[in-house]
Coordinates of C-alpha atoms in Angstrom, one line a residue:
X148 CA 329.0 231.0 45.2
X149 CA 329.0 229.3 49.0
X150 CA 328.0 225.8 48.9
X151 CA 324.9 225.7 51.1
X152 CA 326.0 223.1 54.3
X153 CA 323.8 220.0 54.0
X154 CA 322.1 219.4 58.1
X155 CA 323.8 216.1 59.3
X156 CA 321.8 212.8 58.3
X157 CA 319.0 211.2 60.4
X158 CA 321.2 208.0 60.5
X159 CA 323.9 209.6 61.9
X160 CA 322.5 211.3 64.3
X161 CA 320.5 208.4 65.7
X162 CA 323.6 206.4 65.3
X163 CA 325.8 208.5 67.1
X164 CA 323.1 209.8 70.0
X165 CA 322.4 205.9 70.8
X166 CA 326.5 205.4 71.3
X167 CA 326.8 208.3 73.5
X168 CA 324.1 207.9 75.5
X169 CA 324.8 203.9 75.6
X170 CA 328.5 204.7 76.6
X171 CA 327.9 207.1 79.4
X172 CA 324.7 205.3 81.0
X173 CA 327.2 201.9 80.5
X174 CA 330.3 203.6 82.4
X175 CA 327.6 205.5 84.8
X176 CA 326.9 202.0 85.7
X177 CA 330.2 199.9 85.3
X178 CA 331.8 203.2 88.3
X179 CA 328.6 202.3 90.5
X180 CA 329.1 198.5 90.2
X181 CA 333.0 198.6 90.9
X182 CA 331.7 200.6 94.0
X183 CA 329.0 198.3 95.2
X184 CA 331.0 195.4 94.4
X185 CA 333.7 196.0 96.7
X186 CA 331.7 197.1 99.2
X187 CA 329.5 193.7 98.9
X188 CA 333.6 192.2 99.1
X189 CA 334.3 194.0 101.8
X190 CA 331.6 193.4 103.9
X191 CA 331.5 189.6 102.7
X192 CA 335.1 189.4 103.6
X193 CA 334.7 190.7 107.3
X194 CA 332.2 188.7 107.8
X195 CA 334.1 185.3 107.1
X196 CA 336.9 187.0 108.8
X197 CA 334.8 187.7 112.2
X198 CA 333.1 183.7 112.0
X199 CA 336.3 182.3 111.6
X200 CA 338.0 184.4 114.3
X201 CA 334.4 183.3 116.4
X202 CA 335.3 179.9 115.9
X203 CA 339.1 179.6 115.9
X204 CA 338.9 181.3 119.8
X205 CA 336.3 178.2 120.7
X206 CA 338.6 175.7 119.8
X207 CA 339.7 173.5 122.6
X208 CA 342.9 172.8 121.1
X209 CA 343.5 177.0 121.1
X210 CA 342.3 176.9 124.8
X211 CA 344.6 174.6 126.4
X212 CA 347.6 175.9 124.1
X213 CA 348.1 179.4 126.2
X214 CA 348.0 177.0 129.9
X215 CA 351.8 175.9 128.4
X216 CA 355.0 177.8 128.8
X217 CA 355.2 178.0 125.4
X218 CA 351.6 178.4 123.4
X219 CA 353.5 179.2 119.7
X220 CA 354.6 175.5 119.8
X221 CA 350.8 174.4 119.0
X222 CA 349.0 177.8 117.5
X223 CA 351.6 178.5 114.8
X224 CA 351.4 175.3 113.1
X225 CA 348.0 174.8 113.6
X226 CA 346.7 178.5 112.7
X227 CA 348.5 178.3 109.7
X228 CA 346.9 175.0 108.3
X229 CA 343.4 176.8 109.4
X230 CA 344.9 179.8 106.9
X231 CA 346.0 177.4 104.2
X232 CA 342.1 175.6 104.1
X233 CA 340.3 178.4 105.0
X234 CA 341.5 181.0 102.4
X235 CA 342.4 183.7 104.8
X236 CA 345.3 185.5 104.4
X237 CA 346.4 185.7 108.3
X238 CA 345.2 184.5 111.3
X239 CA 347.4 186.4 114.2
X240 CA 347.0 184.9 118.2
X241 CA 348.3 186.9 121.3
X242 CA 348.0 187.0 124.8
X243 CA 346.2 189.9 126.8
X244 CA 349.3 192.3 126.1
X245 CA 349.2 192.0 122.0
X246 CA 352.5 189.2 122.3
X247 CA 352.3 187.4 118.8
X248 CA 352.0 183.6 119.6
X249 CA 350.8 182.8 116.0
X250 CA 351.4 185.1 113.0
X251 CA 351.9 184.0 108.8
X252 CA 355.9 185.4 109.6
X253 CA 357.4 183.6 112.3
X254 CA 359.9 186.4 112.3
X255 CA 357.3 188.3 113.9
X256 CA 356.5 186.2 116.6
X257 CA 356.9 187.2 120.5
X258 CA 356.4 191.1 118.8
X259 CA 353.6 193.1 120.0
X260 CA 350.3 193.4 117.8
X261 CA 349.9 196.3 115.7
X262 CA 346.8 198.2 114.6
X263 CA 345.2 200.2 117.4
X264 CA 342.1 198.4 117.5
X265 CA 342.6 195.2 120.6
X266 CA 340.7 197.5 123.1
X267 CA 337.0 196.2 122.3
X268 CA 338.9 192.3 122.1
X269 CA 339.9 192.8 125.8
X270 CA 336.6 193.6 126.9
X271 CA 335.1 190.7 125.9
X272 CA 333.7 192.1 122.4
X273 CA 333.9 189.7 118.9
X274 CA 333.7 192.6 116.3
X275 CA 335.0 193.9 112.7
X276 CA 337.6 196.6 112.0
X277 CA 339.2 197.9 109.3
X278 CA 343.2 198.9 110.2
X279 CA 346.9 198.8 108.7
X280 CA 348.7 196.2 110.7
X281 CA 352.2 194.7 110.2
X282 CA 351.2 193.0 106.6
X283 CA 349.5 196.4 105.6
X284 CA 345.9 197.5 105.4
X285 CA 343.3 194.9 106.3
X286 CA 339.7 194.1 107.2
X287 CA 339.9 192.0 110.5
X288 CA 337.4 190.5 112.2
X289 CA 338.6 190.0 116.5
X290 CA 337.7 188.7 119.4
X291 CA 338.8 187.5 123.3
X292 CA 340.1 183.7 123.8
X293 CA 338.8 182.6 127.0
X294 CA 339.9 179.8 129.4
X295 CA 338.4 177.4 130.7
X296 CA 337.2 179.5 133.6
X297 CA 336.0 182.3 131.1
X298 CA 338.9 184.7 132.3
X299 CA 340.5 186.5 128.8
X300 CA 343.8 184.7 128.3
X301 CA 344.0 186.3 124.6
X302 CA 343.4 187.6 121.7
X303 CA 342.9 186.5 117.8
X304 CA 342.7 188.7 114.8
X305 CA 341.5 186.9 111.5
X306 CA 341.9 189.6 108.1
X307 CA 342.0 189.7 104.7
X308 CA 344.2 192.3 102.9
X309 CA 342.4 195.8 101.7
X310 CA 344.6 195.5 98.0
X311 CA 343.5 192.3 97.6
X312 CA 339.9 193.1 98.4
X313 CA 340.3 196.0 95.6
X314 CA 342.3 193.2 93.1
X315 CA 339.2 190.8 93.3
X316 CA 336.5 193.5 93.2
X317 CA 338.7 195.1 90.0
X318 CA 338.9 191.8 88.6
X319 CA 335.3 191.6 88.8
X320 CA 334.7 194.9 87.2
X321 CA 337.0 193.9 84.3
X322 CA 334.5 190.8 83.3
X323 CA 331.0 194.0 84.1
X324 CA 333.7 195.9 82.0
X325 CA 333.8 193.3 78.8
X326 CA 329.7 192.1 79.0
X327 CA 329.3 196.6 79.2
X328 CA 332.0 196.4 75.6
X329 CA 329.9 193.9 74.2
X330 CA 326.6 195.6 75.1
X331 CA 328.1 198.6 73.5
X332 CA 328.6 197.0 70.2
X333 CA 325.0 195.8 69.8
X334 CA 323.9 199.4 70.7
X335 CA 325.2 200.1 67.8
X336 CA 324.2 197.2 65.7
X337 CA 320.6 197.9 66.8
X338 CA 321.6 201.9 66.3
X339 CA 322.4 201.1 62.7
X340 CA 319.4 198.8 61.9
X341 CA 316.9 201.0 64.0
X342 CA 318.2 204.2 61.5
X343 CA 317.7 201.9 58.3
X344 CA 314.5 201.3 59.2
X345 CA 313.6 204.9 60.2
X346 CA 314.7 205.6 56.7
X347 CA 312.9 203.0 54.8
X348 CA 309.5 203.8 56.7
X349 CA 310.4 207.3 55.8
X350 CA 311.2 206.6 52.4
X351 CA 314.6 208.2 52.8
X352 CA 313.5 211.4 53.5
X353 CA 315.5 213.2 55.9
X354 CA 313.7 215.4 58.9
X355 CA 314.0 218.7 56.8
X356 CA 312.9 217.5 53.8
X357 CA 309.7 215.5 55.8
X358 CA 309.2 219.2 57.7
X359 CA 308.9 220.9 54.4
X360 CA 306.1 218.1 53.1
X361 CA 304.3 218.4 55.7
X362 CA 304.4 222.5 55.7
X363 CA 303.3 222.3 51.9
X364 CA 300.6 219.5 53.0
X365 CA 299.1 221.8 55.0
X366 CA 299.1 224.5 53.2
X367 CA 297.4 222.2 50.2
X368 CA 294.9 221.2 52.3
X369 CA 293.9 224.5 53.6
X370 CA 293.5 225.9 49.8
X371 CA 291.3 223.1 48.8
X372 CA 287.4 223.8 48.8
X373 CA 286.8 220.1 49.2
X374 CA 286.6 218.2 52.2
X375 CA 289.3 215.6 52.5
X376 CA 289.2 213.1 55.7
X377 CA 291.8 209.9 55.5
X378 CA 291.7 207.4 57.7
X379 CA 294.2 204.3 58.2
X380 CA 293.6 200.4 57.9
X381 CA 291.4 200.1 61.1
X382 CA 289.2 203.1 60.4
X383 CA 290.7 205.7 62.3
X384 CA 290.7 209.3 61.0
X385 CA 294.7 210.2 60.2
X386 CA 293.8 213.4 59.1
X387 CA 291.1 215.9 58.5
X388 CA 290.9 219.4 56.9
X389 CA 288.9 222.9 57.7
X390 CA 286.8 222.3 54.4
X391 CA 285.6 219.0 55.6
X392 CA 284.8 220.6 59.2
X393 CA 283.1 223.1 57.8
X394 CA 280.7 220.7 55.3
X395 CA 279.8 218.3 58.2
X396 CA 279.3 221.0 60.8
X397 CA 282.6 218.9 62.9
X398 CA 283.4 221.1 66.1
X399 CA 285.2 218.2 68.5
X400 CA 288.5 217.2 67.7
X401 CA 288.4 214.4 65.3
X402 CA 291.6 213.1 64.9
X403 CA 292.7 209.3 65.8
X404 CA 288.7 209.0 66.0
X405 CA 286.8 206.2 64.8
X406 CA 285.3 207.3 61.3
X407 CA 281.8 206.1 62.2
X408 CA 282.1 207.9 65.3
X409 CA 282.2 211.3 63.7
X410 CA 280.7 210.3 60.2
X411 CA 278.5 207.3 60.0
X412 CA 277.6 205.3 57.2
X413 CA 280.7 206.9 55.2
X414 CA 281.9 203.5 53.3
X415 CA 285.3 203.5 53.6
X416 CA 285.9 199.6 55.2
X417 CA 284.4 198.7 52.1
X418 CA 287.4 200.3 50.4
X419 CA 289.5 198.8 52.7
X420 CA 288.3 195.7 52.0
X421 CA 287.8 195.7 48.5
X422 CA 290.8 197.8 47.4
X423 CA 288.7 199.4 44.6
X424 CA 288.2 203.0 44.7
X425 CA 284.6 204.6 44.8
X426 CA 284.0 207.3 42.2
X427 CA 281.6 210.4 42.7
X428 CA 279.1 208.2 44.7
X429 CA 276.4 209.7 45.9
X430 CA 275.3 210.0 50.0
X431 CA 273.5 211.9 52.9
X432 CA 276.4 213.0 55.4
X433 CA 275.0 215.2 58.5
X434 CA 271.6 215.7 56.7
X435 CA 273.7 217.1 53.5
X436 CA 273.8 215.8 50.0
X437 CA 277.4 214.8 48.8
X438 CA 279.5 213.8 46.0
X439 CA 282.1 211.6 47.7
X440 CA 285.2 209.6 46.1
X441 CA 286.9 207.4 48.0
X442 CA 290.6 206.1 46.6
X443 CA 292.6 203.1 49.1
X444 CA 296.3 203.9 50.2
X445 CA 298.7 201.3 49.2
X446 CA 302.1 200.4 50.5
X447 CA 303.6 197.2 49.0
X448 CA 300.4 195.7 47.4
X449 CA 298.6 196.6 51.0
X450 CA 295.3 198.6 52.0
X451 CA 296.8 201.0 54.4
X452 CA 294.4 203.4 54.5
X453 CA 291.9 205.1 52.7
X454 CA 291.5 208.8 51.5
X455 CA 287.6 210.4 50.8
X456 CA 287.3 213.6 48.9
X457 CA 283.5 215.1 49.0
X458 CA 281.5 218.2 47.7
X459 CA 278.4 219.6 48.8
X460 CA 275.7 219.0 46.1
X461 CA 272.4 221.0 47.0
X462 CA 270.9 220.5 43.4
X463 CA 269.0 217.2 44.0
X464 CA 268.2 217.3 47.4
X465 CA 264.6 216.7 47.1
X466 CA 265.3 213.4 44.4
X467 CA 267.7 212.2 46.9
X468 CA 265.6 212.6 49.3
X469 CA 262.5 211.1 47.6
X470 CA 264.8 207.6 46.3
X471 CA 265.9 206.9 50.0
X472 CA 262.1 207.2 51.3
X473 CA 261.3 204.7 49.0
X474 CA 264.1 202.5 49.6
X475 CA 263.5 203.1 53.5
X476 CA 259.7 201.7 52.7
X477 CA 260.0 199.3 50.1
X478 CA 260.0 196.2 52.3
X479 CA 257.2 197.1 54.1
X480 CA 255.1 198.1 51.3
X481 CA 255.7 194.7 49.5
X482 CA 255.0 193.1 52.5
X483 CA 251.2 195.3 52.1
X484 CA 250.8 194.4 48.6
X485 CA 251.3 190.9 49.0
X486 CA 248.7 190.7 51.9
X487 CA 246.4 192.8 50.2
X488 CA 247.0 190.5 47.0
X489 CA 245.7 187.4 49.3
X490 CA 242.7 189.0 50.5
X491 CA 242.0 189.5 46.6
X492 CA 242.4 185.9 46.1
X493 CA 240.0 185.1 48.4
X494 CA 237.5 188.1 47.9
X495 CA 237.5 186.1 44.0
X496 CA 237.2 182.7 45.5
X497 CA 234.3 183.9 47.9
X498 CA 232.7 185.3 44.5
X499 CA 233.3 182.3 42.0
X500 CA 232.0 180.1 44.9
X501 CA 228.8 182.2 45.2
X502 CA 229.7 183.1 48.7
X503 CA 228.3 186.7 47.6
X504 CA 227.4 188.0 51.6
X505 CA 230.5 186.3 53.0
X506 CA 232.4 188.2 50.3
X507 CA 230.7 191.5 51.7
X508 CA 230.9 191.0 55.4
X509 CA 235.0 190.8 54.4
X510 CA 234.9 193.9 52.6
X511 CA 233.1 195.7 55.2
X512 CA 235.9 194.0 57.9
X513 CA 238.7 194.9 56.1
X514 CA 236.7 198.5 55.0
X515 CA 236.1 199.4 58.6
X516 CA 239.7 198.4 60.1
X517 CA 241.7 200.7 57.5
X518 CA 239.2 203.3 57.4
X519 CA 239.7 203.6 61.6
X520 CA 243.7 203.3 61.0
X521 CA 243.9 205.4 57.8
X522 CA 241.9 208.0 59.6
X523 CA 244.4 208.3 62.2
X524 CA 247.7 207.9 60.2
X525 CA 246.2 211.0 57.3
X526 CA 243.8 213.4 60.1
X527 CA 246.2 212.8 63.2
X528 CA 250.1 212.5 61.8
X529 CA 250.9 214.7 59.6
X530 CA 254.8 214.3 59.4
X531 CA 254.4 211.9 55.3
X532 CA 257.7 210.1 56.2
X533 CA 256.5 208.6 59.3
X534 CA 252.4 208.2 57.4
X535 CA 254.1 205.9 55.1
X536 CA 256.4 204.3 57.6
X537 CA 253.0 203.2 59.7
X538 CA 251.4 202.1 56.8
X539 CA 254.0 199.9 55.3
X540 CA 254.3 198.2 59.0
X541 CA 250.4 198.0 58.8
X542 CA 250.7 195.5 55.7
X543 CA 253.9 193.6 57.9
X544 CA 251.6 193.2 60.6
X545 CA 249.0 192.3 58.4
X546 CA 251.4 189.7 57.0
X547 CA 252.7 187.9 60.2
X548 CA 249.1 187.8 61.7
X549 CA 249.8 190.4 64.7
X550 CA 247.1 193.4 65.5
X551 CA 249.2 196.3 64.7
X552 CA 247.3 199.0 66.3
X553 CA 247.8 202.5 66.2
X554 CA 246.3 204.7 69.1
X555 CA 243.6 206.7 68.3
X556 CA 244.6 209.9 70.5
X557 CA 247.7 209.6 68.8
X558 CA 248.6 213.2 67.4
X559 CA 251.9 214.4 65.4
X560 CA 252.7 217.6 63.6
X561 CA 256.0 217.8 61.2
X562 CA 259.1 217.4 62.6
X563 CA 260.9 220.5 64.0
X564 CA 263.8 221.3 61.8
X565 CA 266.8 220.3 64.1
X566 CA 265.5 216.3 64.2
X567 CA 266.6 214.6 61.4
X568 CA 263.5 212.6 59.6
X569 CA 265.6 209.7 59.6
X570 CA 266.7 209.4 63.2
X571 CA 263.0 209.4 64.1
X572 CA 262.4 206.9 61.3
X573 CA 264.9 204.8 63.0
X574 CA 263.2 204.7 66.3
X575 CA 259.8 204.4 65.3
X576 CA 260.7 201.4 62.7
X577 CA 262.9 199.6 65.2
X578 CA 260.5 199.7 68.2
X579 CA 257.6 198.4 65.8
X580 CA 259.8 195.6 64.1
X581 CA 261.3 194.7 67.9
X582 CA 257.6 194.5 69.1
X583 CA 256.7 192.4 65.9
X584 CA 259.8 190.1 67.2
X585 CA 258.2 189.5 70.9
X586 CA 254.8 189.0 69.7
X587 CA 255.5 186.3 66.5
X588 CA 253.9 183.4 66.9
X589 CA 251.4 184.6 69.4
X590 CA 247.7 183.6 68.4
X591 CA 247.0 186.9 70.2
X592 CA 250.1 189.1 69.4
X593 CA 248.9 192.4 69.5
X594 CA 251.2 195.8 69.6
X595 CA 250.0 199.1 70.1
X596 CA 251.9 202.5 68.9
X597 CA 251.7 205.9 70.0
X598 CA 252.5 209.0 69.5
X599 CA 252.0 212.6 70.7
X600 CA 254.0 216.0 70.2
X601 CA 251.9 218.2 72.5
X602 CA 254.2 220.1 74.8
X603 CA 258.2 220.4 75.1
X604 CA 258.7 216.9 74.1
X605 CA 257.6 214.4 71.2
X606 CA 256.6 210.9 73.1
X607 CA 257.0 208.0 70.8
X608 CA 255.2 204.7 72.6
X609 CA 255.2 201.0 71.4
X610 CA 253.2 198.2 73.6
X611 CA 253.3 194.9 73.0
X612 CA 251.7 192.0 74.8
X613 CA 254.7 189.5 74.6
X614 CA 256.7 187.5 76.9
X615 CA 257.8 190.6 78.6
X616 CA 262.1 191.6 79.4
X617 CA 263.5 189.7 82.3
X618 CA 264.4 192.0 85.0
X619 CA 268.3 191.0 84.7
X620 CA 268.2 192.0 80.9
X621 CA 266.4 195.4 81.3
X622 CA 269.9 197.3 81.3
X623 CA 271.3 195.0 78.7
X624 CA 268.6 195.4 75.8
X625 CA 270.4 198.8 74.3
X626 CA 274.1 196.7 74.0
X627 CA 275.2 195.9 70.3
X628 CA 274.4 192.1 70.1
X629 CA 272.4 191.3 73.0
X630 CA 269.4 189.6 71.9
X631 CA 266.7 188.2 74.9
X632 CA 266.1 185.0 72.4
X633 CA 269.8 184.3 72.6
X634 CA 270.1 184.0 68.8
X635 CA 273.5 184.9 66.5
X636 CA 273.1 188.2 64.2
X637 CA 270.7 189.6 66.0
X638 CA 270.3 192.4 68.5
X639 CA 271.0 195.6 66.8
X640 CA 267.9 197.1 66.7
X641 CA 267.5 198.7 70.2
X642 CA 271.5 198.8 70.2
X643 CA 270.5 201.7 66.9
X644 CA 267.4 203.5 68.8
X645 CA 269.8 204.2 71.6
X646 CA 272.0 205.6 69.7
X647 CA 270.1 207.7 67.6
X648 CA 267.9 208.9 71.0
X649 CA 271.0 210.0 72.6
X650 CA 272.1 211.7 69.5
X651 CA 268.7 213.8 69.6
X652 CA 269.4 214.4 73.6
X653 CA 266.5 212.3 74.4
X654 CA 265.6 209.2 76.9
X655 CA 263.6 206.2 76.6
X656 CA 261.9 204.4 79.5
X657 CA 261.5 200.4 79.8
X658 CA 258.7 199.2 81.8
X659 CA 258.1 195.6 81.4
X660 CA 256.1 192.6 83.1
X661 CA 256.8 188.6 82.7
X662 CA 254.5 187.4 80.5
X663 CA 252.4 190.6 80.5
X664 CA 254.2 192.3 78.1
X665 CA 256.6 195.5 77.5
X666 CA 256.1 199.5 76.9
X667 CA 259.0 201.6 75.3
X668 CA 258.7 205.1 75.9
X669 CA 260.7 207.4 73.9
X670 CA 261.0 211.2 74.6
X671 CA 262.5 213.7 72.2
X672 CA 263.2 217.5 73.2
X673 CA 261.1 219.5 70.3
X674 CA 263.6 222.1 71.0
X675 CA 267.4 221.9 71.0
X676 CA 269.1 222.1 74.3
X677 CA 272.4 224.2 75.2
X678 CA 275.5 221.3 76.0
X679 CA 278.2 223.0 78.5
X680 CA 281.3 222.5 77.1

């Protein structure tokens, strides 16, 4: 039977990509920096060429020289100790007619200057050519001598030789060569390490084997009827499945998400923290009851992650329902009892004393002032989450000495279907407790809440008669934090009724005066609105 061929290993293929590429961009680069570089010579070169030729023809000493019978007598000697300290490689003097009276082979001297190029010389021009002269190929730089009188008597050719411009500029390339060798060699150093590490991250799984896991994986998570979400060490969903969309209603792309973004209240950083996994816990997620289970990803003793398996559970909604009401209200209806168990102390005191009228004028008080709020609360709101919400922040009020009042003309039916009860619960609590805040302290602290469903919209109110919101601080009220009292661990309140009014499509309105006081006024659509894609 034919073996079957085994594909070629990640490691080698990174290995040997990295050399190839590394080698070709490396002689890419080592051609276009032998190029530069000798142009860079080149140019450098003629330009040494034309100063010295500039200042060779200014020398007095040069000058003087062609007013004898014989100039070679002083320009030989002396051009070639200019050559010898100046590093070029000839310095050639004639008279108008190209006669050599200076030249590196004094067995050229008194023969005519070869090249081509003494025309632009004669007319006066200092300049730069490139041409083969009687040493060979050269870069020149040439000019006129001129007397005394400024007549031109001569001319003077400085150069350097083409081959040795190409010698020094491959010379150079051989050291870019050797630095490119060396550069090679820890491309592939790095190469191998980078493929090791590819490999241990992947635990030595090569791409086919990775491509079939993650065709299986998905195919897994398709069959399974439970939703499965996994998110990594900072919260962020890695991966989600269709059963999981389905169960929370999820229609926007989820992934590399925030979990509290798309699922709030979900747990999981306490996972992350803890490294413990939570088993079939019980929780509200997008108004449905769950069974979740929650189990941390480890690599190498490390929370990297955590993974949360839930199941729909529709057969104790209403218990649920009923034990996180009364969690919701416990505070507050402590906060009742134990007012109401002072006014009993004293209602007994009044009576041991004898105090007998005093005694009744305070039952009749206290009679009056919950018959008037009770009768609004059970004949005017008829929504019982949001009845005992009012009450339990009647006894808070109670407790902290503010008038809590509740508007008499205030009218609420039950919720529509598509608000959540504990959005709305949300608001209304943290607008009471956030007036409660501005008024504490105040002899006369009073705070006034409103409500009203009549029309399109549901209008939540809350007055109170504090220090008011400076004008500079309206916008920054809704930010996670910000507190006007400047104070550490405080400013979420607001920073949660934002959220949960923008969630229901709704606005709120600020409208506050120094030292008069502030009105929050929420509005909720009663019906849900259409948002364009």
């Amino acid at each position: 039977m034919k073996r079957k061929k085994l594909p070629m290993s990640l490691q080698t293929k990174i290995i040997g990509s990295n050399i190839l590429n590394t080698v070709f961009i490396i002689s890419i680069f080592l051609v276009i920096s032998l190029v530069i570089e000798y142009k860079q010579v080149e140019k450098q070169r003629g330009n040494q060429a034309l100063q010295l030729a500039k200042t060779v023809a200014s020398m007095p000493t040069v000058i003087l020289a062609f007013e004898h019978d014989d100039p070679s007598k002083t320009l030989q000697p002396l051009m070639n100790q200019i050559r010898r300290e100046t590093g070029a490689q000839f310095i050639v003097v004639g008279n108008r007619d190209g006669l050599r009276y200076a030249h590196p082979d004094e067995k050229k001297l008194g023969l005519t200057m070869v090249g081509g190029d003494n025309s632009p010389a004669l007319k006066g021009e200092f300049y730069i050519s490139k041409a083969k002269g009687s040493l060979g190929q050269s870069i020149r730089g040439k000019g006129p001598i001129r007397n005394q009188q400024g007549e031109i008597v001569g001319i003077i050719s400085v150069g350097y030789m083409i081959a040795d411009l190409q010698a020094d500029a491959f010379q150079r390339g051989k050291e870019i060569g050797f630095i490119s060798l060396i550069v090679v060699m820890i491309g592939i150093l790095a190469s191998y390490l980078l493929a090791k590490n590819i490999r241990r991250t992947t635990l030595g799984l090569e791409p086919h084997e990775m491509t079939s896991l993650y065709l299986e994986r998905n195919a897994i998570l398709y069959s399974i009827k439970e939703g499965i979400i996994s998110v990594d060490k900072d919260g962020y969903i890695t991966m989600i499945n269709q059963s999981a969309k389905e169960l929370l209603d999820i229609q926007e792309d989820s992934l590399n998400q925030k979990i509290e973004m798309i699922i709030p209240n979900t747990g999981v950083y306490r996972v992350l923290e803890s490294g413990k996994p939570d088993r079939d816990h019980e929780i509200t997620l997008r108004n449905r009851d769950m069974i979740i289970n929650r189990t941390p990803i480890f690599d190498n003793g490390e929370v990297i992650g955590v993974v949360s398996t839930f199941r729909d559970k529709t057969e104790i909604n209403n218990m649920l329902e009923t034990l996180t009401e009364v969690q919701r209200y416990s505070e507050d209806l402590r906060a009742q009892t134990h007012e109401f168990s002072n006014k009993l102390y004293v209602l007994s005191g009044l009576l041991q004393l004898g105090k007998h009228d005093e005694a009744i004028e305070m039952i009749q008080a206290e009679s009056e002032v919950h018959e008037s709020q009770n009768k609004i609360i059970f004949d005017q709101i008829f929504d019982t989450k949001i009845q005992a919400l009012l009450l339990g922040k009647l006894g808070k009020a109670s407790e902290k000495k503010i008038q809590f009042i509740i508007d008499e003309n205030s009218s609420m039916g039950p919720l529509p279907a598509h608000i959540p009860y504990t959005d709305v619960i949300s608001i209304i609590g943290n607008l009471i407790d956030n007036a409660f805040d501005a008024v504490e302290g105040n002899k006369t602290g009073e705070v006034t809440f409103f409500a009203i469903d009549l029309g399109e919209d549901l209008i939540i109110e809350v007055y109170d008669n504090g220090p008011g919101i400076p004008v500079k601080e309206t916008d920054k009220i809704f930010e996670t934090g910000f507190s006007t009292k400047g104070e550490k661990n405080r400013g979420y309140g607001l920073a949660i009724v934002k959220q949960a009014i923008d969630k229901l499509q709704g606005n709120i309105e600020v409208k506050s005066k120094s030292g008069k006081g502030s009105i929050l006024t929420v509005y909720l659509p009663k019906k849900r609105r259409n948002v364009a894609n």
